[in-house]
XYZ file of C-alpha atoms in Angstrom:
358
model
C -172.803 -239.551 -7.117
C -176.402 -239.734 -8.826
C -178.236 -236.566 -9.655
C -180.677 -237.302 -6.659
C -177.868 -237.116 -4.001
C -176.400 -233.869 -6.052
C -179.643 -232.349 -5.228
C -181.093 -232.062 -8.836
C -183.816 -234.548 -8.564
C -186.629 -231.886 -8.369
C -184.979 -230.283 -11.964
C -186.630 -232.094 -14.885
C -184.162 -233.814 -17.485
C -185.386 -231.363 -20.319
C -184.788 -227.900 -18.181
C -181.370 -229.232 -17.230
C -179.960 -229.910 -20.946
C -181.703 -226.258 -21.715
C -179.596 -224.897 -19.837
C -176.246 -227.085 -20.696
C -177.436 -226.177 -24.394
C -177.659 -222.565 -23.121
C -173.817 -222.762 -21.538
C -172.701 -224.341 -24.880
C -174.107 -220.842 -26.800
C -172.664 -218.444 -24.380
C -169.076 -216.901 -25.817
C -167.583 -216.568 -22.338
C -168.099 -220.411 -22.588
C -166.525 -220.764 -25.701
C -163.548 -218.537 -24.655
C -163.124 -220.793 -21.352
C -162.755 -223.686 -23.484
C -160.177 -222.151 -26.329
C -158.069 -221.477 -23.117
C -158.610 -224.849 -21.795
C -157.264 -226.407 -25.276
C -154.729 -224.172 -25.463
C -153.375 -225.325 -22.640
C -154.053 -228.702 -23.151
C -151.594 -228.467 -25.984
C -148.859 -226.570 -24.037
C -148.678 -228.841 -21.480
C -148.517 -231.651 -23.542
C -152.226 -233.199 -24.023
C -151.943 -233.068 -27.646
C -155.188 -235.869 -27.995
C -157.167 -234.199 -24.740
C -156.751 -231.072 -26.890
C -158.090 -232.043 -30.307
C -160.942 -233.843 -28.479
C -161.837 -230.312 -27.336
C -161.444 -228.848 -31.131
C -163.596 -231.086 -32.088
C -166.212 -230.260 -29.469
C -165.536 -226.729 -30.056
C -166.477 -227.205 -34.124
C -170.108 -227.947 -33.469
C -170.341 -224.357 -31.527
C -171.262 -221.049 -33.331
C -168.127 -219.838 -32.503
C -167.008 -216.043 -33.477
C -164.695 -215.738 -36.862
C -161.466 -214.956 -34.920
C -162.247 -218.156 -32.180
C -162.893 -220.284 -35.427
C -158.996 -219.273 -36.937
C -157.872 -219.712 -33.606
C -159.569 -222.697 -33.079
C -158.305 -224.300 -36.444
C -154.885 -223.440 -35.557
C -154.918 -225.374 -32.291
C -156.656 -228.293 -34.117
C -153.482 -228.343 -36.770
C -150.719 -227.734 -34.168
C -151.937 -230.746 -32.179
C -152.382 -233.009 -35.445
C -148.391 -231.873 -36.367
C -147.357 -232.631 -32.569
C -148.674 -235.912 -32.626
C -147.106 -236.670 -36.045
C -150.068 -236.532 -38.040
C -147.695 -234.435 -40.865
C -149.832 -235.131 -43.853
C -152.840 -234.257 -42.467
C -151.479 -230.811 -40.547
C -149.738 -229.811 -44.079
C -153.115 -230.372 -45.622
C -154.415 -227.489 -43.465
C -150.764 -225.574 -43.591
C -151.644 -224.976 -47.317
C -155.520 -223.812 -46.799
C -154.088 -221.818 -43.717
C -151.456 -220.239 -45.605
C -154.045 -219.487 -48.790
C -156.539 -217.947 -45.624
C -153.412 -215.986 -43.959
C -152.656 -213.953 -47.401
C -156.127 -213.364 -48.242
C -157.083 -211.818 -44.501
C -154.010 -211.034 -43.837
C -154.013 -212.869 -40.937
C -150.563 -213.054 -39.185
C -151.120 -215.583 -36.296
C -152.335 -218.089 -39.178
C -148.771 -217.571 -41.458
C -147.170 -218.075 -38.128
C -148.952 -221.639 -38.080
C -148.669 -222.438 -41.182
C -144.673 -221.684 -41.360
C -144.369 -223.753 -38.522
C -145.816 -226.640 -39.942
C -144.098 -226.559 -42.728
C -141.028 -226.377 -41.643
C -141.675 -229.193 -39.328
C -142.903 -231.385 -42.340
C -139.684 -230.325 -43.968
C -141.080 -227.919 -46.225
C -138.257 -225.191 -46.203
C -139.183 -223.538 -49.336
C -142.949 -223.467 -48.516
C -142.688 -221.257 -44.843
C -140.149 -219.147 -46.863
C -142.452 -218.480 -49.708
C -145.090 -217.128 -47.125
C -142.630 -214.559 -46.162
C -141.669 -213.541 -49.574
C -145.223 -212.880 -50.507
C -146.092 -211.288 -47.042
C -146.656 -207.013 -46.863
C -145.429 -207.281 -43.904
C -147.425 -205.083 -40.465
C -148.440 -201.985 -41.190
C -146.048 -198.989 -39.930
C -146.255 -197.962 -37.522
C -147.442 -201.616 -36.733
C -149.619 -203.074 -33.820
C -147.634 -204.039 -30.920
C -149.374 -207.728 -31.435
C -148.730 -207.700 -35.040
C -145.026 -206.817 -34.503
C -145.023 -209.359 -31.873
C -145.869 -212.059 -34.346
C -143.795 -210.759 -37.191
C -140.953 -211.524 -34.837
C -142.102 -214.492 -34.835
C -142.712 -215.286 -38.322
C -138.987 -214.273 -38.521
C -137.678 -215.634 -35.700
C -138.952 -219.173 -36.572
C -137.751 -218.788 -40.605
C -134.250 -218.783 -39.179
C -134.944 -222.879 -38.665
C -135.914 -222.940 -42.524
C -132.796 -221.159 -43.757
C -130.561 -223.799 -41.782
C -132.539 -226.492 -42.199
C -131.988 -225.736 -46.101
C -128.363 -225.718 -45.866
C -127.559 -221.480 -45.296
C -125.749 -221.463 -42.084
C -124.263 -218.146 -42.088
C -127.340 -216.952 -43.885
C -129.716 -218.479 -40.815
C -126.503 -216.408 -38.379
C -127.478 -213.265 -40.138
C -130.963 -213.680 -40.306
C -130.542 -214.200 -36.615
C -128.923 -211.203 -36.151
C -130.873 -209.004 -37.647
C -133.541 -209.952 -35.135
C -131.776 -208.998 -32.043
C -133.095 -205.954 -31.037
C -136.851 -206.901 -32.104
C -135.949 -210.027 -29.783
C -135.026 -207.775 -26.367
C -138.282 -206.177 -26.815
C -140.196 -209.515 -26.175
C -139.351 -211.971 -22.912
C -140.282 -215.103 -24.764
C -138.344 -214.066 -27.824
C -135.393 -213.408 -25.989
C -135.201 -215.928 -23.983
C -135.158 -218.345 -27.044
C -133.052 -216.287 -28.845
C -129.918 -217.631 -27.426
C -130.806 -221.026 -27.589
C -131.753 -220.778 -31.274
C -128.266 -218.861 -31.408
C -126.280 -221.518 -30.113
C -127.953 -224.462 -32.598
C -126.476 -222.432 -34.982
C -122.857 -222.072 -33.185
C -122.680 -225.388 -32.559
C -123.131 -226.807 -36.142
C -120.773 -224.467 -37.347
C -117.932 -225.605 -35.557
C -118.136 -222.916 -32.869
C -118.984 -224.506 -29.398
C -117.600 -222.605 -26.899
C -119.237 -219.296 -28.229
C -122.829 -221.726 -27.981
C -121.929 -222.678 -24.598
C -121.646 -218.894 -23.559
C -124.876 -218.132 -25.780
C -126.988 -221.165 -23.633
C -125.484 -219.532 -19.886
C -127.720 -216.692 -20.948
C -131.175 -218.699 -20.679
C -133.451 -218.229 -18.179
C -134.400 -222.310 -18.031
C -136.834 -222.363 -15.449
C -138.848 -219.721 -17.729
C -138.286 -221.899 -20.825
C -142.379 -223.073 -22.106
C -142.337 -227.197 -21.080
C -143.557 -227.822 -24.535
C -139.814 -226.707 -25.748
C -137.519 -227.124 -23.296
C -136.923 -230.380 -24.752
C -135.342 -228.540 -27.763
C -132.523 -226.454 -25.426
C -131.731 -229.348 -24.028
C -130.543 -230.825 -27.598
C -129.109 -227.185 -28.157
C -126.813 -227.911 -24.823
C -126.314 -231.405 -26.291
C -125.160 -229.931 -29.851
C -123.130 -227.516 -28.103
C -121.367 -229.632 -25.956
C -121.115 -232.765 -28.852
C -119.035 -229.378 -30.365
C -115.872 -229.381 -27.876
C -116.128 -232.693 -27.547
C -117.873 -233.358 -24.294
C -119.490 -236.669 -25.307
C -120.668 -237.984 -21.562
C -122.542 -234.559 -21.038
C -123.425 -234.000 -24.299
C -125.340 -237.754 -24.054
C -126.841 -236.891 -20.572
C -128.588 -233.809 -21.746
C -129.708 -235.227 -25.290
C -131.053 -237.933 -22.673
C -132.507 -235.225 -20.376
C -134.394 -233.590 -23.700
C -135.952 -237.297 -24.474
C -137.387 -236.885 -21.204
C -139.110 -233.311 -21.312
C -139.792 -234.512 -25.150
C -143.937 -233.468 -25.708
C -143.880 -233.909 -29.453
C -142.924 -236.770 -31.532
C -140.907 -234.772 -33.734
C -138.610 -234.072 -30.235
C -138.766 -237.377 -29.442
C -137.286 -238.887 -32.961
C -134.809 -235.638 -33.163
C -133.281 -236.631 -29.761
C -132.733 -240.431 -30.916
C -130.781 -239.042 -33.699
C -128.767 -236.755 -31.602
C -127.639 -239.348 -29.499
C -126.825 -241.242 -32.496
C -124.605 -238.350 -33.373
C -123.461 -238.306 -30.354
C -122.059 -241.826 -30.041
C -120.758 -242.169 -33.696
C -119.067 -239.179 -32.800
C -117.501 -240.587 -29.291
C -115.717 -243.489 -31.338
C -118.808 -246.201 -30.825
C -120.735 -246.920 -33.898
C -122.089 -250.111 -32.978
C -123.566 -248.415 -30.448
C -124.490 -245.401 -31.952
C -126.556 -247.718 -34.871
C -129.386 -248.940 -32.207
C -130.326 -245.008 -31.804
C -130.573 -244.598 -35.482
C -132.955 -247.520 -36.051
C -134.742 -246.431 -33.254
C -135.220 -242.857 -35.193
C -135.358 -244.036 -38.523
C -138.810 -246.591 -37.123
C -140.309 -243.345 -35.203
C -143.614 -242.717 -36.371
C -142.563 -239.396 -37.218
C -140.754 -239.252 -40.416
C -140.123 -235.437 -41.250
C -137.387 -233.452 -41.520
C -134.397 -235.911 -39.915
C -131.947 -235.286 -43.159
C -128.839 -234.301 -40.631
C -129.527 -237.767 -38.434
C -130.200 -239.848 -41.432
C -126.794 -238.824 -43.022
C -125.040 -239.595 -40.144
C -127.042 -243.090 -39.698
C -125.325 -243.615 -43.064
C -122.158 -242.376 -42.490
C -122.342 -244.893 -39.320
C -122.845 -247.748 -41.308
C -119.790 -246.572 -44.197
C -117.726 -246.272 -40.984
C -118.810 -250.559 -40.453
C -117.830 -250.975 -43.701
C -121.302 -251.842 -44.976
C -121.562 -249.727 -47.923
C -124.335 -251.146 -49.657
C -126.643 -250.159 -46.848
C -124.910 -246.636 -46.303
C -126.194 -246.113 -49.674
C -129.918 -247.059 -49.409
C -129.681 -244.709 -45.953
C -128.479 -241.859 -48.129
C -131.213 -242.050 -50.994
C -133.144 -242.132 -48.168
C -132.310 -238.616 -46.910
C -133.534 -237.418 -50.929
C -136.931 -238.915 -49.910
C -137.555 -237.434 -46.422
C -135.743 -234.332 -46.821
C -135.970 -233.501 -49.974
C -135.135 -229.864 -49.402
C -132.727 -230.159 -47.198
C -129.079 -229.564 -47.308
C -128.825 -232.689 -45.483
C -129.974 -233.666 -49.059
C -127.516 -231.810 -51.168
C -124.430 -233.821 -49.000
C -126.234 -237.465 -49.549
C -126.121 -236.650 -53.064
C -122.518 -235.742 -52.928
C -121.743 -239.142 -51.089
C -123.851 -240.990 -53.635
C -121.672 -239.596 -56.761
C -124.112 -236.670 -57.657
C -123.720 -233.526 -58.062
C -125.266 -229.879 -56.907
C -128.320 -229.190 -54.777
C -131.519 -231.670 -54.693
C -134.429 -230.075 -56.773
C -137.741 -230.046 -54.311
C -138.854 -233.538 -56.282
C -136.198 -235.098 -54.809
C -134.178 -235.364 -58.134
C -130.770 -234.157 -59.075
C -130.583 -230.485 -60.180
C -127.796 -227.783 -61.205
C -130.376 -224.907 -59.911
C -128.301 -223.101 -57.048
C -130.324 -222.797 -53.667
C -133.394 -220.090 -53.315
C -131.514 -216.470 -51.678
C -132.507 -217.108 -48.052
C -130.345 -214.178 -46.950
C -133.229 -211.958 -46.888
């Protein structure tokens, strides 16, 4: 349709981009389009979204539209696997976040970390953090529950099981407070049930969830909780179908190569490693490299199991260059003859793990 049949043929060129440039300076505008990029990236559209942050950077947007802004911008470039350049920003966020005390922007910032496999990092936010102010804001105690609530995948990922359990724990009654919260809670629950040897108690956790409220950007993830849970009491053909189910609500790359590896697991664990090898290439080539120290160690268990040694060993140094921090870490260097936890350079150390009981 040309502008003459839209009726604007008797508007001259120069009043009409007046008032597009007038739209463009108008904060409502700029508020419309935050939302619209927001939920870009919670349905999915990680590229439509940073096309839109990028749009959005040229307008004289207000301070708090700018943070928020440069948080969507960094949570799209660590969805799509673009981990140095979102950890780049995690560490000018986090510097930012102490400095205005800005709680949405450690939120971001711990998140990215911890998906880049920096454990120690989103932990060291919290250390150094006040905390709200008592009695606090009900959105600041919304996203300290957060901040909390999503340092429980640090802990773990480091190793600290029980320690993660606790954490966990200690966040229950913050949790009921808040329908998204709690409605994760189990699932995040049952992760940690399940790789502690305790499936049936994860299996009762997940009947708890409320799936058809579960955010489509993560319902990937309690799909691979059901897997875990399931892979637990030994359920191996519905343990596969719902890792497989997870692949397909999978958003993020990071979901994407996690689920690969959990079906690895999976099918090691069922008695096929030939079979179980073709999803650990597949994860191992992903684009996205972070974190991954649990499904690389298996990958090299897989290939001990084959008797190809040799190559079990390159797998396992590989877990001390990808996830470094990682207990993951501390068991490849057990396998590979070394001994204690892997310093955060990747090399062998006798330093016992940071306290992550907190």
């Amino acid at each position: 349709m040309t502008l003459a049949t839209a009726g604007f043929a008797r508007f001259p060129p120069e009043l009409l981009f007046v008032l597009a440039a007038s739209l463009l300076l108008w904060p409502p505008v700029h508020r419309v389009l935050l939302r619209l990029t927001a939920w870009c990236f919670e349905w999915g559209a990680f590229r439509v979204a940073l096309v839109l942050t990028r749009v959005l950077e040229w307008l004289p947007l207000a301070a708090w539209m700018r943070s928020w802004l440069w948080r969507e911008e960094l949570y799209a470039h660590s969805a799509l696997g673009h981990t140095e350049r979102a950890i780049t920003g995690a560490r000018r966020l986090a510097v930012h976040a102490k400095a205005d005390g800005c709680l949405p922007c450690a939120n971001c910032a711990i998140n990215l970390f911890i998906n880049a496999g920096l454990y120690r990092e989103a932990l060291d936010i919290e250390r150094s953090w006040p905390g709200p102010s008592h009695p606090p804001e009900p959105s600041a105690a919304r996203t300290w529950a957060l901040v909390r609530f999503n340092l429980v995948e640090a802990v773990y990922n480091l190793g600290s099981w029980e320690a993660a359990s606790a954490r966990l724990s200690n966040l229950e009654e913050v949790a009921r407070g808040d329908s998204f919260l709690w409605n994760f809670f189990p699932v995040q629950r049952a992760w940690i049930l399940a790789h502690t040897g305790r499936g049936e108690d994860a299996l009762s956790a997940l009947a708890q969830v409320d799936w058809r409220r579960l955010p489509r950007l993560y319902r990937s993830e309690a799909h691979f909780a059901l897997a875990a849970s399931l892979l637990a009491v030994h359920r191996y053909e519905e343990a596969r179908r719902e890792a497989r189910t997870g692949l397909k609500h999978a958003r993020r790359v990071s979901s994407t190569r996690n689920g690969l590896f959990l079906l690895g697991r999976i099918t090691l664990e069922a008695g096929q490693p030939e079979d179980a090898l073709r999803f650990f290439e597949a994860g191992v080539s992903h684009p996205y490299q972070g974190q991954g120290g649990d499904g690389l160690l298996a990958w090299g268990d897989c290939l001990a199991q084959l008797g190809r040694h040799d190559e079990a060993r390159e797998v396992w140094r590989l877990v001390l260059t990808r996830d470094k921090q990682s207990g993951a870490a501390s068991r490849a260097a057990s396998r590979l003859g070394l001994h204690g936890p892997v310093s955060p350079n990747g090399r062998h150390s006798r330093a016992s793990l940071l306290d992550v009981q907190k």
